[in-house]
XYZ file of C-alpha atoms in Angstrom:
653
model
C -25.471 50.440 -76.339
C -26.898 53.653 -77.722
C -23.842 55.615 -76.559
C -21.544 53.642 -78.887
C -23.951 53.962 -81.786
C -24.215 57.727 -81.243
C -20.455 58.133 -81.190
C -20.072 56.076 -84.362
C -22.714 58.090 -86.182
C -20.942 61.297 -85.178
C -17.695 59.833 -86.498
C -19.368 59.105 -89.809
C -19.305 55.319 -89.271
C -22.089 52.830 -89.773
C -23.751 51.985 -86.470
C -24.176 48.230 -86.940
C -24.221 45.422 -84.376
C -20.829 44.296 -85.770
C -19.262 47.487 -84.370
C -20.020 46.397 -80.798
C -17.069 44.317 -79.616
C -18.805 42.261 -76.919
C -21.954 40.240 -76.550
C -24.920 42.461 -75.814
C -26.186 40.120 -73.099
C -22.806 40.136 -71.341
C -22.721 43.911 -71.594
C -26.091 44.218 -69.896
C -24.982 41.853 -67.132
C -21.920 44.006 -66.539
C -24.058 47.156 -66.502
C -26.309 45.538 -63.892
C -23.273 44.563 -61.816
C -21.953 48.133 -62.059
C -25.254 49.583 -60.845
C -25.285 47.093 -57.953
C -21.696 48.060 -57.118
C -22.680 51.718 -56.988
C -25.669 50.990 -54.760
C -23.607 48.759 -52.431
C -21.075 51.539 -51.869
C -23.871 53.995 -51.153
C -25.255 51.540 -48.577
C -21.772 51.171 -47.064
C -21.769 47.415 -47.764
C -18.076 46.657 -48.332
C -18.549 42.923 -48.843
C -21.056 43.282 -51.671
C -19.056 46.148 -53.144
C -15.990 43.941 -53.490
C -18.105 41.087 -54.875
C -19.536 43.196 -57.695
C -16.238 44.991 -58.393
C -14.524 41.624 -58.889
C -16.980 40.866 -61.712
C -16.051 44.050 -63.586
C -12.381 43.512 -64.438
C -12.918 44.568 -68.073
C -15.760 47.054 -67.668
C -16.135 49.955 -70.106
C -15.491 52.535 -67.352
C -12.684 51.104 -65.201
C -11.995 54.358 -63.360
C -15.446 54.282 -61.756
C -15.128 50.619 -60.808
C -11.855 51.443 -59.053
C -13.399 54.579 -57.518
C -16.259 52.639 -55.964
C -13.906 49.862 -54.857
C -11.759 52.460 -53.092
C -14.770 54.284 -51.627
C -16.016 51.044 -50.057
C -13.136 51.245 -47.518
C -12.118 54.857 -47.942
C -11.511 55.745 -44.304
C -9.121 52.817 -43.975
C -7.404 53.343 -47.330
C -3.700 54.154 -47.241
C -2.275 57.366 -48.612
C -0.334 55.408 -51.235
C -3.517 53.646 -52.389
C -5.301 56.981 -52.865
C -2.322 58.603 -54.574
C -2.050 55.619 -56.898
C -5.667 56.110 -58.002
C -5.129 59.850 -58.526
C -2.054 59.199 -60.657
C -3.580 56.316 -62.644
C -6.604 58.342 -63.776
C -5.043 61.798 -63.790
C -7.070 64.310 -65.805
C -10.424 62.557 -65.410
C -13.420 64.055 -63.646
C -13.495 61.154 -61.184
C -10.050 62.174 -59.918
C -11.375 65.561 -58.881
C -14.330 63.808 -57.230
C -12.014 61.530 -55.238
C -9.766 64.435 -54.326
C -12.870 66.226 -52.990
C -13.671 63.135 -50.882
C -10.079 62.908 -49.648
C -9.898 66.591 -48.700
C -13.007 66.154 -46.567
C -11.414 63.135 -44.861
C -8.084 64.925 -44.367
C -9.917 67.903 -42.925
C -11.854 65.658 -40.576
C -8.555 64.127 -39.394
C -6.908 67.596 -39.228
C -4.067 66.300 -41.422
C -3.180 69.776 -42.604
C 0.118 68.849 -44.288
C -1.567 66.526 -46.795
C -4.641 68.754 -46.999
C -2.573 71.784 -47.970
C -0.684 69.709 -50.521
C -3.855 68.456 -52.205
C -6.058 71.560 -52.021
C -4.415 73.454 -54.939
C -5.037 70.372 -57.116
C -8.803 70.395 -56.440
C -9.958 71.869 -59.740
C -13.631 72.594 -59.122
C -13.156 73.729 -55.511
C -16.917 73.928 -55.109
C -17.426 72.217 -51.754
C -18.410 74.476 -48.818
C -16.946 72.125 -46.217
C -13.630 71.925 -48.042
C -13.531 75.725 -48.067
C -14.213 75.748 -44.331
C -11.443 73.219 -43.742
C -9.113 75.375 -45.848
C -9.747 78.349 -43.553
C -9.373 76.077 -40.529
C -5.972 74.963 -41.807
C -4.845 78.560 -42.196
C -6.255 79.413 -38.785
C -4.209 76.592 -37.249
C -1.095 78.319 -38.641
C -2.015 81.588 -36.942
C -3.518 83.446 -39.914
C -6.408 85.845 -39.429
C -9.293 84.451 -41.518
C -12.255 86.064 -39.746
C -13.312 88.324 -42.631
C -13.208 85.474 -45.156
C -15.139 83.261 -42.753
C -17.897 85.844 -42.313
C -18.327 86.049 -46.099
C -18.356 82.248 -46.438
C -20.582 81.256 -43.519
C -24.025 82.234 -44.795
C -25.817 78.874 -45.204
C -25.928 77.040 -41.838
C -27.924 74.092 -43.185
C -24.869 73.093 -45.274
C -22.163 73.533 -42.633
C -21.318 69.987 -41.561
C -18.220 69.198 -39.494
C -15.873 71.501 -41.393
C -17.780 74.743 -40.962
C -18.904 73.949 -37.408
C -15.273 73.279 -36.451
C -14.208 76.523 -38.107
C -16.728 78.529 -36.092
C -15.603 76.866 -32.853
C -11.926 77.542 -33.603
C -12.616 81.146 -34.558
C -14.352 81.586 -31.216
C -11.530 79.887 -29.275
C -8.844 82.048 -30.909
C -10.828 85.245 -30.408
C -11.145 85.943 -34.142
C -14.908 85.612 -33.817
C -16.431 87.864 -31.195
C -19.615 86.991 -29.284
C -21.453 89.233 -31.773
C -20.184 87.086 -34.652
C -21.429 83.983 -32.866
C -24.820 85.502 -32.100
C -25.121 86.487 -35.767
C -24.540 82.810 -36.636
C -27.140 81.648 -34.114
C -29.699 84.109 -35.503
C -28.933 83.064 -39.079
C -29.389 79.405 -38.132
C -32.706 80.288 -36.514
C -33.818 82.268 -39.562
C -33.008 79.373 -41.896
C -34.439 76.647 -39.649
C -31.021 75.039 -39.106
C -31.503 73.649 -35.599
C -28.255 71.638 -35.451
C -25.880 74.533 -36.217
C -27.852 76.788 -33.841
C -27.448 74.272 -31.020
C -23.711 73.867 -31.632
C -23.001 77.583 -31.837
C -25.036 78.671 -28.829
C -23.055 76.282 -26.634
C -19.958 78.319 -27.506
C -21.788 81.210 -25.822
C -22.635 79.162 -22.716
C -26.252 79.022 -23.815
C -28.669 76.108 -23.719
C -28.828 74.060 -26.922
C -32.241 72.739 -25.872
C -33.502 76.285 -25.369
C -32.508 77.442 -28.856
C -33.872 74.247 -30.424
C -37.210 74.993 -28.778
C -37.125 78.558 -30.140
C -36.723 77.191 -33.670
C -38.977 74.154 -33.493
C -41.749 75.265 -31.071
C -41.406 79.062 -30.866
C -44.839 79.696 -29.353
C -43.691 77.993 -26.129
C -40.690 80.328 -25.870
C -42.815 83.414 -26.524
C -45.258 82.333 -23.829
C -42.402 82.345 -21.280
C -41.391 85.891 -22.191
C -38.026 87.484 -22.863
C -36.298 86.519 -19.624
C -33.451 88.492 -18.106
C -30.124 87.275 -19.539
C -28.541 87.958 -22.942
C -29.056 84.310 -23.856
C -32.739 84.513 -22.899
C -33.166 87.641 -25.012
C -31.465 86.189 -28.093
C -33.455 82.965 -27.917
C -36.640 85.010 -27.555
C -35.728 87.069 -30.630
C -35.201 83.911 -32.681
C -38.577 82.602 -31.528
C -40.202 85.864 -32.661
C -39.023 85.311 -36.230
C -40.006 81.645 -36.267
C -43.470 82.301 -34.802
C -44.088 85.140 -37.275
C -44.041 82.584 -40.087
C -47.293 81.282 -38.658
C -48.741 84.448 -37.108
C -47.223 87.903 -37.515
C -49.755 89.329 -35.057
C -48.770 86.882 -32.308
C -45.114 87.821 -32.676
C -45.873 91.546 -32.697
C -47.885 91.246 -29.471
C -45.108 89.220 -27.828
C -42.459 91.759 -28.842
C -44.513 94.727 -27.702
C -44.955 93.088 -24.300
C -41.199 92.406 -24.021
C -39.931 95.822 -25.203
C -39.163 97.230 -21.713
C -36.745 94.336 -21.059
C -34.851 94.651 -24.342
C -32.025 97.001 -25.316
C -32.655 99.333 -28.282
C -30.609 97.064 -30.580
C -32.430 93.957 -29.358
C -35.716 95.701 -30.083
C -34.507 96.482 -33.612
C -33.450 92.845 -34.110
C -36.889 91.711 -32.935
C -38.632 93.953 -35.459
C -36.298 92.775 -38.237
C -37.016 89.140 -37.376
C -40.752 89.841 -37.637
C -40.436 92.039 -40.734
C -38.839 89.271 -42.823
C -41.739 86.758 -42.679
C -44.200 89.679 -42.730
C -42.690 90.695 -46.084
C -43.340 87.233 -47.491
C -47.074 87.530 -46.837
C -47.330 91.319 -47.419
C -48.722 91.761 -43.920
C -50.186 95.079 -42.839
C -47.653 97.432 -41.217
C -44.647 95.588 -42.722
C -43.043 98.874 -43.739
C -43.411 100.061 -40.136
C -41.701 96.907 -38.882
C -38.765 97.587 -41.210
C -38.644 101.201 -40.023
C -38.435 100.015 -36.423
C -35.689 97.552 -37.414
C -33.348 100.444 -38.231
C -29.964 99.797 -36.647
C -30.323 96.015 -36.476
C -27.536 93.842 -37.919
C -29.339 92.278 -40.884
C -28.888 88.933 -42.607
C -28.520 88.696 -46.395
C -32.223 87.856 -46.761
C -33.259 90.662 -44.453
C -31.249 93.195 -46.474
C -32.905 92.019 -49.682
C -36.457 91.805 -48.404
C -36.292 95.226 -46.763
C -35.348 96.556 -50.194
C -37.979 94.515 -52.039
C -40.702 95.827 -49.762
C -39.604 99.407 -50.408
C -39.779 98.639 -54.148
C -43.369 97.445 -53.796
C -44.238 100.674 -52.032
C -42.483 102.792 -54.658
C -40.308 104.378 -51.963
C -37.247 104.972 -54.128
C -35.379 106.947 -51.478
C -35.545 103.968 -49.136
C -34.555 101.622 -51.973
C -31.454 103.753 -52.559
C -30.550 103.812 -48.861
C -31.234 100.114 -48.343
C -29.100 99.035 -51.308
C -26.298 101.306 -50.090
C -26.444 99.539 -46.707
C -26.047 96.070 -48.241
C -22.710 94.233 -47.939
C -20.479 95.047 -50.918
C -20.678 91.538 -52.375
C -24.484 91.639 -52.390
C -24.601 95.182 -53.733
C -22.523 94.061 -56.720
C -24.940 91.280 -57.647
C -26.611 92.021 -61.039
C -29.992 92.088 -59.279
C -29.070 95.055 -57.154
C -26.906 96.722 -59.800
C -30.031 96.826 -61.970
C -32.202 98.188 -59.157
C -29.568 100.789 -58.222
C -29.790 102.047 -61.792
C -33.598 102.026 -61.777
C -33.551 103.921 -58.490
C -31.188 106.552 -59.842
C -33.541 107.137 -62.790
C -36.637 107.235 -60.576
C -35.105 109.771 -58.198
C -34.154 111.913 -61.211
C -37.787 112.117 -62.275
C -37.457 109.424 -64.937
C -34.404 110.825 -66.712
C -31.349 108.726 -67.462
C -28.479 109.717 -65.163
C -24.747 109.137 -65.668
C -24.823 106.810 -62.664
C -27.685 104.765 -64.127
C -26.023 104.591 -67.536
C -22.788 103.337 -65.992
C -24.616 100.721 -63.924
C -26.739 99.505 -66.837
C -23.675 99.238 -69.069
C -21.862 97.161 -66.433
C -24.414 94.327 -66.778
C -25.928 94.884 -70.254
C -23.672 92.323 -71.947
C -25.171 89.552 -69.830
C -27.687 87.351 -71.631
C -29.846 86.775 -68.560
C -32.923 88.550 -67.174
C -31.139 91.570 -65.709
C -28.771 91.845 -68.638
C -31.686 92.050 -71.088
C -33.530 94.582 -68.942
C -30.406 96.740 -68.609
C -29.671 96.548 -72.343
C -33.231 97.574 -73.124
C -32.912 100.643 -70.885
C -29.943 101.553 -73.084
C -32.033 101.150 -76.233
C -31.046 97.611 -77.237
C -33.716 94.958 -77.693
C -33.196 91.196 -78.044
C -31.864 90.064 -81.400
C -30.392 86.748 -82.490
C -26.842 87.112 -83.848
C -26.010 85.339 -87.071
C -24.535 81.899 -86.587
C -20.955 81.373 -87.689
C -19.775 78.750 -90.129
C -21.311 75.340 -89.375
C -19.058 72.915 -87.529
C -17.575 70.218 -89.700
C -17.798 66.459 -89.343
C -14.103 66.484 -88.468
C -14.745 68.866 -85.553
C -17.617 66.715 -84.306
C -15.495 63.580 -84.715
C -12.771 65.099 -82.521
C -15.360 65.678 -79.796
C -16.817 62.184 -80.205
C -13.365 60.674 -79.714
C -13.015 62.223 -76.255
C -12.994 59.462 -73.601
C -14.775 61.848 -71.223
C -17.690 62.333 -73.590
C -17.814 58.596 -74.218
C -18.051 57.994 -70.469
C -20.797 60.607 -70.284
C -22.817 58.905 -73.020
C -22.394 55.567 -71.296
C -23.724 57.021 -68.054
C -26.672 58.662 -69.805
C -27.475 55.297 -71.378
C -27.472 53.804 -67.857
C -29.749 56.658 -66.718
C -27.050 57.843 -64.325
C -27.619 61.480 -65.183
C -25.571 62.906 -62.309
C -22.435 61.005 -63.332
C -23.048 61.679 -67.020
C -23.457 65.383 -66.421
C -20.281 65.515 -64.325
C -18.255 63.808 -67.050
C -19.734 65.988 -69.794
C -19.205 69.280 -67.978
C -15.639 68.343 -67.052
C -14.725 68.042 -70.723
C -15.956 71.566 -71.490
C -13.587 73.411 -69.183
C -10.836 74.306 -71.655
C -12.735 74.223 -74.938
C -12.706 77.019 -77.479
C -15.953 78.401 -78.872
C -15.679 76.220 -81.990
C -15.094 73.132 -79.870
C -18.046 74.014 -77.648
C -20.321 74.405 -80.659
C -19.125 71.036 -81.969
C -19.789 69.486 -78.551
C -23.274 71.024 -78.485
C -23.970 69.546 -81.915
C -22.640 66.176 -80.736
C -25.066 66.379 -77.793
C -27.908 67.170 -80.191
C -27.067 64.178 -82.372
C -27.185 61.984 -79.285
C -30.470 63.523 -78.054
C -28.941 64.946 -74.861
C -30.556 68.336 -75.229
C -29.915 69.569 -71.695
C -26.155 69.210 -72.280
C -26.546 70.828 -75.703
C -28.105 73.893 -74.069
C -25.554 74.000 -71.241
C -22.635 73.611 -73.645
C -23.908 76.291 -76.000
C -24.336 78.755 -73.127
C -20.607 78.536 -72.403
C -19.508 80.074 -75.712
C -18.242 83.628 -75.616
C -17.670 85.244 -79.020
C -19.512 82.676 -81.169
C -22.966 81.190 -80.610
C -25.558 78.990 -82.261
C -28.899 79.986 -80.767
C -30.650 76.948 -82.201
C -28.482 75.009 -79.735
C -29.211 77.395 -76.871
C -32.930 77.576 -77.563
C -33.922 74.330 -79.257
C -37.472 73.582 -80.376
C -37.816 69.789 -80.455
C -41.144 68.174 -81.366
C -42.123 71.406 -83.093
C -44.704 69.730 -85.323
C -46.633 68.663 -82.222
C -46.060 72.017 -80.546
C -47.189 74.114 -83.507
C -50.369 72.120 -83.921
C -51.178 72.298 -80.195
C -50.418 75.987 -79.689
C -52.189 76.989 -82.908
C -55.334 75.173 -81.801
C -55.235 76.849 -78.386
C -54.129 80.258 -79.646
C -51.154 79.990 -77.271
C -47.788 81.742 -77.626
C -45.394 79.013 -78.806
C -42.339 80.995 -77.652
C -43.742 81.147 -74.133
C -44.447 77.401 -74.032
C -40.933 76.569 -75.197
C -39.551 79.092 -72.714
C -41.315 77.224 -69.939
C -40.178 73.780 -71.126
C -36.571 74.963 -71.302
C -36.790 75.931 -67.638
C -38.885 72.980 -66.473
C -37.027 69.998 -67.905
C -34.242 71.245 -70.206
C -35.951 68.943 -72.748
C -35.276 65.750 -70.777
C -38.335 63.652 -71.607
C -37.674 61.257 -68.740
C -37.306 64.077 -66.194
C -39.184 63.466 -62.972
C -39.252 65.744 -59.956
C -39.200 64.590 -56.332
C -42.869 65.604 -56.170
C -43.721 63.322 -59.106
C -43.990 65.834 -61.978
C -43.117 64.148 -65.279
C -41.927 64.795 -68.808
C -41.041 67.847 -70.854
C -43.596 70.084 -69.173
C -43.247 68.490 -65.730
C -46.954 67.762 -65.362
C -48.093 66.435 -61.986
C -50.215 63.254 -62.179
C -53.152 64.961 -60.443
C -52.908 67.944 -62.802
C -52.683 65.647 -65.818
C -55.780 63.758 -64.707
C -57.706 66.995 -64.092
C -56.734 68.526 -67.455
C -57.451 65.253 -69.287
C -60.946 65.267 -67.817
C -61.452 68.903 -68.824
C -60.448 68.329 -72.462
C -62.201 64.980 -72.814
C -59.145 62.719 -72.861
C -61.032 59.768 -71.420
C -58.328 57.086 -71.590
C -55.718 58.958 -69.527
C -53.416 56.976 -67.258
C -50.393 58.351 -65.402
C -47.878 56.518 -67.611
C -49.041 58.663 -70.553
C -47.213 61.653 -69.063
C -43.944 60.272 -70.463
C -45.370 60.311 -73.990
C -44.223 63.477 -75.759
C -47.509 64.159 -77.543
C -49.642 63.650 -74.431
C -47.288 65.602 -72.196
C -47.340 68.615 -74.527
C -51.101 68.354 -74.994
C -51.822 68.319 -71.257
C -49.116 70.834 -70.298
C -50.089 73.355 -72.977
C -53.781 73.054 -72.135
C -52.973 73.613 -68.467
C -50.884 76.690 -69.338
C -53.799 78.004 -71.377
C -56.265 77.452 -68.521
C -53.992 79.172 -66.027
C -53.373 82.033 -68.471
C -57.123 82.569 -68.798
C -57.569 82.613 -65.032
C -54.812 85.253 -64.797
C -56.462 87.561 -67.372
C -53.843 86.837 -70.014
C -50.774 87.781 -67.938
C -47.873 85.508 -68.866
C -46.006 86.654 -65.758
C -48.814 85.627 -63.408
C -49.527 82.417 -65.320
C -45.851 81.422 -65.282
C -45.681 81.955 -61.525
C -48.916 79.986 -61.097
C -47.548 77.086 -63.171
C -44.669 76.803 -60.704
C -46.187 77.782 -57.347
C -49.806 76.847 -57.963
C -52.841 79.008 -58.874
C -53.928 79.274 -55.228
C -50.762 81.078 -54.167
C -50.988 83.378 -57.173
C -54.546 84.322 -56.281
C -53.252 85.269 -52.840
C -50.277 87.265 -54.154
C -52.414 88.965 -56.763
C -55.096 89.670 -54.169
C -52.641 91.948 -52.362
C -52.556 94.296 -55.364
C -54.683 97.429 -55.186
C -53.570 98.849 -58.543
C -51.440 97.829 -61.530
C -47.805 97.146 -60.729
C -44.715 97.055 -62.918
C -44.111 93.335 -63.472
C -40.410 93.642 -62.673
C -41.315 94.808 -59.169
C -43.977 92.120 -58.781
C -41.509 89.422 -59.868
C -38.800 90.770 -57.566
C -41.145 90.463 -54.595
C -42.386 86.900 -55.205
C -41.875 85.242 -51.795
C -40.391 81.959 -53.055
C -36.850 82.007 -54.425
C -37.609 79.060 -56.712
C -40.670 80.751 -58.231
C -38.964 84.138 -58.457
C -36.031 82.628 -60.368
C -38.355 80.476 -62.451
C -40.434 83.411 -63.701
C -37.347 85.453 -64.595
C -35.869 82.570 -66.569
C -39.073 81.548 -68.355
C -39.830 85.090 -69.491
C -36.231 85.583 -70.646
C -36.342 82.275 -72.521
C -39.629 83.224 -74.162
C -38.150 86.492 -75.404
C -35.234 84.697 -77.057
C -37.571 82.106 -78.590
C -39.781 84.852 -79.993
C -36.729 86.493 -81.574
C -35.785 83.162 -83.142
C -39.268 82.290 -84.366
C -40.263 85.736 -85.611
C -36.908 86.867 -86.962
C -37.025 90.411 -85.571
C -36.019 92.178 -82.314
C -38.037 91.490 -79.168
C -38.702 93.455 -75.986
C -38.551 91.678 -72.643
C -40.077 94.736 -70.964
C -43.095 94.631 -73.285
C -43.527 90.918 -72.656
C -43.463 91.501 -68.909
C -45.827 94.478 -68.998
C -47.770 95.152 -65.815
C -49.757 92.948 -63.477
C -53.175 94.046 -62.306
C -55.620 93.173 -59.536
C -58.308 90.642 -60.439
C -61.165 92.315 -62.290
C -59.192 95.476 -63.020
C -60.548 96.760 -66.309
C -58.445 97.874 -69.271
C -59.998 101.344 -68.961
C -58.967 101.580 -65.316
C -55.467 100.492 -66.225
C -55.202 103.168 -68.918
C -56.421 105.817 -66.475
C -53.887 104.715 -63.881
C -51.076 104.741 -66.454
C -52.093 108.219 -67.694
C -52.350 109.683 -64.196
C -48.940 108.319 -63.209
C -47.113 110.034 -66.080
């Protein structure tokens, strides 16, 4: 019962066995029954669900017992039964969860009266299908929701019944034109969402089997040619983009052969569909493909990758034009606000312009990657603000007394991290800065460092950066990094991104511990450093995990000629991919441009976050301002000498 002990310590009480009001063995039996209840509901086994729920009449978290009991027969539950649960546990996170479930069921049944009544009470309102049902409800009342639907419907893989029904209804009412529907089919093809593509093309009297073949086996479609009808052409264009992920050349040859049969806009769409995967692999002639795509209706990814490729080429005029052509919502993203500003400066010969200054200032208060870069362009480097007055035991005790936090600790003790995180985050919604700092300290005292970091990041005027950027196990880390000559701030920056300091973290691929070391990597590194007794279970030991992870970082750093940017990307995506991406360089490149054009979203985000983290850690450890730009530096081709880099830098001034 570590959660009770942690709460008592925070309250200033002695954490003794006498403070636990029930037999420890009985408590464990109830915990086991609760876990079995949860699993039974997930397996849709109503009989077992009721059996285990009946054994939990006095369980520590009654709202979840009742939630799972209700979920076991949810589709048959009466409205009064659901409303009774919502009233009984009003204010708890689980109520919002159940309301989310109910809204999905009401939407499925098209019970718009109850749906509309409950929707304003859904606090988080973070479910895509619920949002689609909300538009569908308004559409049923005759409202025009087409513009909102276009902005919402950008991730076909997540559509489900709600969004698919919305698209069908928009088509039936004429609010979505055939061009809107074809845009959805193309987007589904681009994102490998076969199901949504099949459903949408049938609204256009097309063959669902034909479009599925274009997505799943595109070479067969290309071999048949472009055909004669609009449907044939569109399916062919989708197949071009899918096939280009395997062979850009094959798709180019197929498109060139089909050009006489295609309209000018269809030709442009074909080139855009090829240009996107060509950009990922930096294929020859990619810029020409984007040039030929001029006039095509582009997806969000196509807009961004056209711009990223122009950045790599240093074609600032095209960058300016391509950002201007983006949808307004995308153009206002901090990523493209920053690059608009950089473009304005570049086109002015390197001088700060009023436009650039305005754009930088609009994002410079952010504490993320683009915020730091923008602030630095305005002359402000990274400093750590002084912490305010320490929180008192009374403030921590008030947090510890929160039933929501107690539920969270109970869930963390059961290793139900999803439920624990939901409960914890729910409690933070209306907290002041002082309360958030107290909650972060309470998380620290209970060794839930990921929630400490998350909670600290939510403060506005006040902040404790030792909560935001913790350095646990620093005695081990200092000894390891000193021996290797490794930058401790960089290692902590990577850990913060990898595991958020959850020692038991394990990825779906099997990476373990603070530094998320793969078993095969751990074995390889152990062999390299002479750790002869290594077994996979050692990856959950803090000392071994740091030893192996830091040594691996050091090895990768050496193979990347000391570039933290390249080594960070290699740690996430693998050294082989980095050798390929680096092999495309013919001269040094500004690291911000290299990072922006990393093909994988996960790796691109990862590198930005790790390097930002490292800059904050360096400011904490060293006690003086730090430059993110200097840390990023430039990336160079393999074997590019320092003298060559200096000559290139001098000649470019």
